[in-house]
Structures are given as C-alpha cells and as structure tokens.
PDB file of C-alpha atoms in Angstrom:
ATOM      1  CA  MET A 128     327.165 119.039  36.062  1.00 72.00           C
ATOM      2  CA  GLN A 129     327.214 116.325  33.465  1.00 80.00           C
ATOM      3  CA  ARG A 130     324.737 116.378  30.268  1.00 79.00           C
ATOM      4  CA  ILE A 131     323.940 112.511  28.946  1.00 82.00           C
ATOM      5  CA  GLN A 132     322.146 112.363  25.617  1.00 80.00           C
ATOM      6  CA  VAL A 133     321.096 109.477  24.171  1.00 80.00           C
ATOM      7  CA  GLY A 134     319.897 110.269  20.810  1.00 81.00           C
ATOM      8  CA  MET A 135     316.887 111.113  19.122  1.00 83.00           C
ATOM      9  CA  ILE A 136     315.868 107.194  17.557  1.00 86.00           C
ATOM     10  CA  HIS A 137     315.270 107.465  21.356  1.00 82.00           C
ATOM     11  CA  ALA A 138     312.547 110.395  21.909  1.00 80.00           C
ATOM     12  CA  ARG A 139     309.572 109.406  23.020  1.00 83.00           C
ATOM     13  CA  LYS A 140     310.820 106.166  24.661  1.00 87.00           C
ATOM     14  CA  ILE A 141     311.084 105.688  29.558  1.00 86.00           C
ATOM     15  CA  VAL A 142     314.884 105.802  29.835  1.00 86.00           C
ATOM     16  CA  THR A 143     315.852 103.889  32.751  1.00 89.00           C
ATOM     17  CA  VAL A 144     319.613 105.707  34.254  1.00 87.00           C
ATOM     18  CA  THR A 145     320.967 103.594  36.518  1.00 90.00           C
ATOM     19  CA  ALA A 146     323.851 105.086  39.107  1.00 87.00           C
ATOM     20  CA  ASP A 147     326.904 103.399  39.838  1.00 86.00           C
ATOM     21  CA  ASP A 148     330.278 104.521  41.455  1.00 83.00           C
ATOM     22  CA  ASP A 149     332.005 105.513  38.736  1.00 87.00           C
ATOM     23  CA  THR A 150     328.908 104.654  35.694  1.00 90.00           C
ATOM     24  CA  PHE A 151     325.472 105.605  34.100  1.00 90.00           C
ATOM     25  CA  GLN A 152     324.265 102.368  32.395  1.00 93.00           C
ATOM     26  CA  LEU A 153     320.610 103.766  30.293  1.00 92.00           C
ATOM     27  CA  ASP A 154     317.946 101.293  29.357  1.00 93.00           C
ATOM     28  CA  VAL A 155     315.509 101.697  26.771  1.00 91.00           C
ATOM     29  CA  ASP A 156     312.874  98.868  26.402  1.00 89.00           C
ATOM     30  CA  GLY A 157     315.121  96.410  28.565  1.00 89.00           C
ATOM     31  CA  GLN A 158     318.235  97.021  26.965  1.00 92.00           C
ATOM     32  CA  THR A 159     321.027  99.118  28.005  1.00 93.00           C
ATOM     33  CA  VAL A 160     321.723 101.703  25.226  1.00 92.00           C
ATOM     34  CA  ALA A 161     324.218 103.082  26.903  1.00 91.00           C
ATOM     35  CA  THR A 162     327.320 103.295  29.561  1.00 94.00           C
ATOM     36  CA  VAL A 163     328.931 106.425  30.758  1.00 92.00           C
ATOM     37  CA  PRO A 164     331.238 106.970  32.533  1.00 92.00           C
ATOM     38  CA  HIS A 165     330.309 109.609  36.073  1.00 86.00           C
ATOM     39  CA  THR A 166     332.762 112.046  35.454  1.00 86.00           C
ATOM     40  CA  SER A 167     332.231 114.674  38.439  1.00 77.00           C
ATOM     41  CA  GLY A 168     334.024 113.541  41.927  1.00 73.00           C
ATOM     42  CA  ARG A 169     330.454 114.702  44.069  1.00 74.00           C
ATOM     43  CA  GLY A 170     327.922 112.582  43.991  1.00 72.00           C
ATOM     44  CA  ILE A 171     324.012 112.928  42.183  1.00 72.00           C
ATOM     45  CA  HIS A 172     322.076 115.716  44.117  1.00 69.00           C
ATOM     46  CA  ARG A 173     319.462 116.240  41.581  1.00 68.00           C
ATOM     47  CA  TYR A 174     318.571 115.120  38.383  1.00 69.00           C
ATOM     48  CA  LYS A 175     316.093 116.988  34.915  1.00 72.00           C
ATOM     49  CA  ALA A 176     315.157 115.305  32.206  1.00 71.00           C
ATOM     50  CA  TYR A 177     313.606 117.518  29.034  1.00 70.00           C
ATOM     51  CA  PRO A 178     311.845 116.107  26.116  1.00 69.00           C
ATOM     52  CA  THR A 179     313.019 117.898  22.869  1.00 66.00           C
ATOM     53  CA  GLN A 180     312.807 121.266  22.010  1.00 68.00           C
ATOM     54  CA  GLN A 181     311.412 121.586  18.372  1.00 67.00           C
ATOM     55  CA  PRO A 182     313.171 124.832  16.207  1.00 70.00           C
ATOM     56  CA  ARG A 183     310.813 127.485  16.108  1.00 73.00           C
ATOM     57  CA  ARG A 184     309.591 128.830  13.388  1.00 74.00           C
ATOM     58  CA  PRO A 185     309.462 132.399  12.108  1.00 74.00           C
ATOM     59  CA  ARG A 186     306.634 134.081  12.059  1.00 72.00           C
TER      60      ARG A 186
END
C-alpha cells in the first residue's frame, strides 16, 4: 500500500491523480504539485480519499 499526502495547503481542493507505469502525477487547479514514484510493484486495485481530520476536543 502506498499513501500520498499533498498537504493542508490543498485542503478542500480537487486533486487529479494520473497514474503512469512508474509514477503518480498530482495536479491541483491545472498545475502539477507533485510527481511521486510508484513504490509498489503491484497494480492499482482501489483508491481512497479522505478529508482532513480535525483533532477531537476533550469533553
């Protein structure tokens, strides 16, 4: 499994991920923000995207 983080600066923006044979390219608002090497030899079977998590406040 490989996780890619784009950072809080891109929170609430749509990120387009292009998967090539050996890299992932991440685009935000038409600009490439990261090119990440594909570290696993296995193919992509599924993906998940999560919103940022706010820390829980103590009661």
